[in-house]
Coordinates of C-alpha atoms and ligand atoms in Angstrom, one line a residue:
M1 CA 106.3 4.3 -67.4
S2 CA 105.1 4.1 -63.8
L3 CA 106.3 6.7 -61.3
Q4 CA 108.4 4.1 -59.6
D5 CA 110.0 3.2 -63.0
Q6 CA 110.7 6.9 -63.6
I7 CA 112.4 7.2 -60.2
D8 CA 114.4 4.0 -60.7
T9 CA 115.6 5.2 -64.2
S10 CA 116.5 8.6 -62.8
V11 CA 118.5 7.0 -59.9
A12 CA 120.3 4.8 -62.4
R13 CA 121.1 7.9 -64.6
V14 CA 122.6 9.7 -61.6
H15 CA 124.7 6.7 -60.6
Q16 CA 125.9 6.5 -64.2
A17 CA 127.0 10.1 -64.2
A18 CA 128.4 10.1 -60.6
P19 CA 129.1 6.6 -59.4
G20 CA 128.5 6.2 -55.7
F21 CA 127.3 9.8 -55.2
T22 CA 125.0 10.3 -52.2
P23 CA 123.9 13.9 -51.6
A24 CA 124.0 15.0 -47.9
L25 CA 121.8 17.9 -48.9
A26 CA 119.6 18.7 -51.9
I27 CA 118.8 22.3 -52.7
V28 CA 115.9 23.4 -54.8
L29 CA 116.9 26.7 -56.3
G30 CA 114.0 29.1 -56.7
S31 CA 113.8 32.3 -58.7
G32 CA 116.9 34.4 -58.1
W33 CA 118.8 31.6 -56.3
D34 CA 120.6 30.1 -59.2
G35 CA 123.9 31.8 -58.2
I36 CA 124.4 29.1 -55.7
A37 CA 125.1 26.7 -58.6
A38 CA 128.5 28.5 -59.2
L39 CA 129.6 27.5 -55.7
V40 CA 129.6 23.8 -56.5
Q41 CA 133.0 22.2 -57.0
Q42 CA 133.5 19.3 -59.4
P43 CA 130.0 19.9 -60.9
V44 CA 128.3 17.2 -62.9
D45 CA 125.2 18.4 -64.7
I46 CA 122.3 16.2 -65.8
P47 CA 119.5 17.9 -67.7
Y48 CA 116.0 17.1 -66.3
A49 CA 115.2 15.8 -69.8
E50 CA 117.5 12.8 -69.0
L51 CA 115.7 12.2 -65.7
P52 CA 112.2 10.9 -66.3
A53 CA 111.1 11.5 -62.7
F54 CA 112.0 15.2 -63.0
P55 CA 109.6 17.8 -64.4
V56 CA 109.5 19.4 -67.8
L57 CA 109.8 23.1 -66.9
G58 CA 107.6 25.9 -68.2
V59 CA 109.0 29.0 -66.5
A60 CA 111.8 31.0 -68.3
G61 CA 114.9 31.5 -66.3
H62 CA 115.1 28.0 -64.9
A63 CA 117.8 25.9 -66.3
G64 CA 116.1 22.6 -65.7
S65 CA 119.1 20.5 -64.7
L66 CA 120.4 18.6 -61.7
R67 CA 123.9 19.7 -60.6
L68 CA 125.9 17.2 -58.4
G69 CA 129.1 18.1 -56.7
Q70 CA 130.6 19.5 -53.5
I71 CA 130.0 22.6 -51.4
G72 CA 132.3 23.0 -48.4
G73 CA 133.4 19.4 -48.9
Q74 CA 129.9 18.1 -48.6
P75 CA 128.1 16.3 -51.4
V76 CA 125.1 18.3 -52.7
A77 CA 122.5 18.0 -55.3
L78 CA 121.1 21.2 -56.8
L79 CA 117.8 21.3 -58.5
R80 CA 118.0 24.2 -60.9
G81 CA 114.3 24.9 -61.5
R82 CA 111.0 23.6 -60.1
K83 CA 107.5 22.9 -61.4
H84 CA 104.9 25.2 -59.8
A85 CA 101.3 24.1 -59.2
Y86 CA 100.1 27.3 -61.0
E87 CA 101.5 25.9 -64.3
T88 CA 99.2 22.9 -64.5
G89 CA 96.9 23.1 -61.4
D90 CA 98.6 19.9 -60.2
A91 CA 100.4 20.3 -56.8
A92 CA 102.4 17.0 -57.4
G93 CA 104.7 18.3 -60.1
M94 CA 107.8 17.7 -58.0
K95 CA 106.8 14.3 -56.6
G96 CA 109.2 12.2 -58.8
A97 CA 112.1 14.6 -58.2
I98 CA 111.8 14.6 -54.4
R99 CA 111.4 10.8 -54.4
T100 CA 114.5 10.4 -56.5
L101 CA 116.5 12.4 -54.0
A102 CA 115.2 10.1 -51.2
A103 CA 116.0 7.1 -53.3
L104 CA 119.6 8.4 -53.7
G105 CA 119.9 8.4 -49.9
C106 CA 119.6 12.1 -49.4
K107 CA 118.3 13.0 -45.9
A108 CA 117.6 16.7 -46.1
V109 CA 116.4 19.3 -48.6
L110 CA 116.8 23.1 -48.6
L111 CA 113.9 24.7 -50.4
T112 CA 114.5 28.2 -51.6
N113 CA 112.1 30.7 -53.1
A114 CA 111.3 34.3 -53.9
A115 CA 108.4 35.7 -51.8
G116 CA 106.5 38.8 -51.0
S117 CA 107.1 40.4 -47.6
L118 CA 104.1 40.9 -45.3
E119 CA 106.2 42.6 -42.6
P120 CA 107.1 46.3 -42.7
G121 CA 110.3 45.3 -40.8
M122 CA 111.4 42.9 -43.6
P123 CA 112.0 45.2 -46.7
P124 CA 112.8 43.8 -50.1
G125 CA 116.2 42.1 -50.0
S126 CA 115.6 40.5 -46.6
L127 CA 116.2 36.8 -46.1
M128 CA 113.6 34.8 -44.1
L129 CA 114.0 31.3 -42.6
I130 CA 110.6 29.6 -42.9
S131 CA 109.5 28.5 -39.4
D132 CA 106.1 27.1 -40.6
H133 CA 103.6 27.4 -43.4
L134 CA 100.0 28.2 -44.2
N135 CA 98.6 26.0 -47.0
I136 CA 96.1 28.6 -48.1
V137 CA 95.5 26.7 -51.3
Q138 CA 94.5 23.6 -49.4
R139 CA 95.8 21.4 -52.2
T140 CA 98.1 18.4 -51.6
P141 CA 100.5 16.4 -53.7
L142 CA 99.5 13.3 -51.8
H143 CA 95.9 12.9 -52.8
D144 CA 96.4 9.7 -54.7
E145 CA 98.7 8.1 -52.1
P146 CA 97.3 4.8 -50.7
G147 CA 97.0 3.7 -47.1
S148 CA 97.8 5.4 -43.9
A149 CA 101.3 6.7 -44.9
R150 CA 99.6 9.7 -46.5
F151 CA 98.5 11.1 -43.1
I152 CA 101.9 12.7 -42.3
D153 CA 102.7 14.7 -39.3
M154 CA 103.4 18.4 -40.2
S155 CA 104.2 19.7 -36.7
N156 CA 107.9 20.0 -37.2
A157 CA 107.8 20.3 -41.0
Y158 CA 110.7 22.9 -41.1
D159 CA 113.2 21.0 -38.9
T160 CA 114.0 22.8 -35.7
T161 CA 117.6 21.5 -35.6
L162 CA 118.3 22.6 -39.2
R163 CA 116.8 26.0 -38.5
D164 CA 119.0 26.5 -35.4
Q165 CA 122.0 25.5 -37.5
A166 CA 121.0 27.9 -40.3
A167 CA 120.5 30.8 -37.8
S168 CA 123.9 30.1 -36.2
A169 CA 125.6 30.0 -39.6
A170 CA 123.9 33.2 -40.7
E171 CA 125.0 34.9 -37.5
A172 CA 128.6 33.7 -37.8
A173 CA 128.6 35.1 -41.4
G174 CA 127.1 38.4 -40.3
I175 CA 124.0 37.9 -42.5
E176 CA 120.6 39.1 -41.1
L177 CA 118.2 36.2 -41.1
H178 CA 114.6 36.8 -40.3
E179 CA 112.2 34.0 -39.4
G180 CA 108.5 33.7 -40.2
I181 CA 105.5 31.8 -41.6
Y182 CA 105.2 31.4 -45.4
A183 CA 101.7 31.4 -46.9
W184 CA 101.4 29.4 -50.1
V185 CA 99.0 30.9 -52.7
L186 CA 98.4 29.2 -56.0
G187 CA 99.0 32.2 -58.3
P188 CA 100.1 32.9 -61.0
Q189 CA 98.3 36.2 -60.4
F190 CA 99.6 38.2 -57.5
E191 CA 97.4 39.0 -54.5
T192 CA 95.0 41.8 -54.1
P193 CA 95.5 44.3 -51.3
A194 CA 92.5 42.7 -49.5
E195 CA 94.2 39.2 -49.8
I196 CA 97.4 40.6 -48.4
R197 CA 95.5 42.1 -45.4
M198 CA 93.9 38.6 -44.9
L199 CA 97.2 36.8 -45.0
R200 CA 98.7 39.3 -42.4
L201 CA 95.7 38.8 -40.1
L202 CA 96.2 35.0 -40.4
G203 CA 99.7 35.4 -39.1
A204 CA 101.9 35.0 -42.2
Q205 CA 105.1 37.0 -42.7
A206 CA 105.7 36.0 -46.3
V207 CA 103.6 34.9 -49.3
G208 CA 104.7 32.9 -52.4
M209 CA 103.6 30.4 -55.0
S210 CA 105.9 27.5 -54.4
T211 CA 107.7 25.4 -51.7
V212 CA 104.7 24.1 -49.7
P213 CA 103.9 21.1 -52.0
E214 CA 107.6 20.2 -51.9
T215 CA 107.7 20.4 -48.1
I216 CA 104.8 18.0 -48.0
L217 CA 106.4 15.6 -50.5
A218 CA 109.7 15.8 -48.7
R219 CA 108.2 15.0 -45.3
H220 CA 106.2 12.2 -46.8
A221 CA 109.5 10.8 -48.3
G222 CA 111.2 11.1 -44.9
L223 CA 113.5 14.1 -45.8
K224 CA 114.1 16.9 -43.3
V225 CA 113.3 20.3 -44.7
L226 CA 114.8 23.7 -44.4
G227 CA 113.1 26.7 -46.1
L228 CA 114.6 30.0 -47.1
S229 CA 112.7 32.9 -48.7
M230 CA 114.3 35.9 -50.4
L231 CA 111.8 38.7 -50.1
T232 CA 111.7 40.5 -53.4
N233 CA 108.8 43.0 -52.7
Y234 CA 106.2 44.0 -50.2
G235 CA 102.8 42.5 -50.5
A236 CA 100.3 44.4 -52.7
G237 CA 99.0 47.5 -51.1
M238 CA 101.8 47.7 -48.5
A239 CA 104.4 49.8 -50.2
Ligands
LIG301 N1 103.2 37.2 -53.9 C1 103.3 35.9 -54.3 N2 104.4 35.4 -54.8 C2 105.5 36.1 -54.8 C3 105.5 37.5 -54.5 C4 104.3 38.1 -54.0 O1 104.2 39.3 -53.7 N3 106.7 38.0 -54.7 C5 107.5 36.9 -55.1 N4 106.7 35.8 -55.2

């Protein structure tokens, strides 16, 4: 099956399970973020196994299903589990899933993750809005894309308007929300203390093993992106 056939089949499966459903927002739930799934009203669950464009997951703790429903009266699609580039060496593991969201008419995606903190002032437990990223890995999920459409502009990759809205919502809810640059490392090994010093010198505030390929795919597919990191630990050598 070609990728386009996989996407078409996945869209048809979603329409079968939830006729007429167009998510206003998709949320990719990273490690530790699955609790958001409980907030969805009138949930409809579709296992990734029934969506050929979606990945086969390897990491334990990820449900591997798409949950459709409403949060705050808005139609949302939750991706419960992601494919990481460190699992296969391929940065394009989420390509079919992101393109299926775009084909469903979704216009924005919230990418969540767990990350290491590179800032003494952001202790474990802090929440960080991603303002920009460093693709330290220098890999792309777009290497086999034809034509000039692959040369995407990344200058507002993490949408300024969505970031302002997120900051206002956090303030209204009394939640402290930091903002900073996320450095993508391939993993799965954690960084050395020397690598953490390098990333801090380069201007990153957080480090993690996901999200950046999805941001690139989403921008290529025309989706706006918001990124949120839950900082679970200080970078190696910082504690
Ligand atoms: N490094 C890379 N990825 C991570 C970390 C880290 O310290 N913590 C959570 N994900």
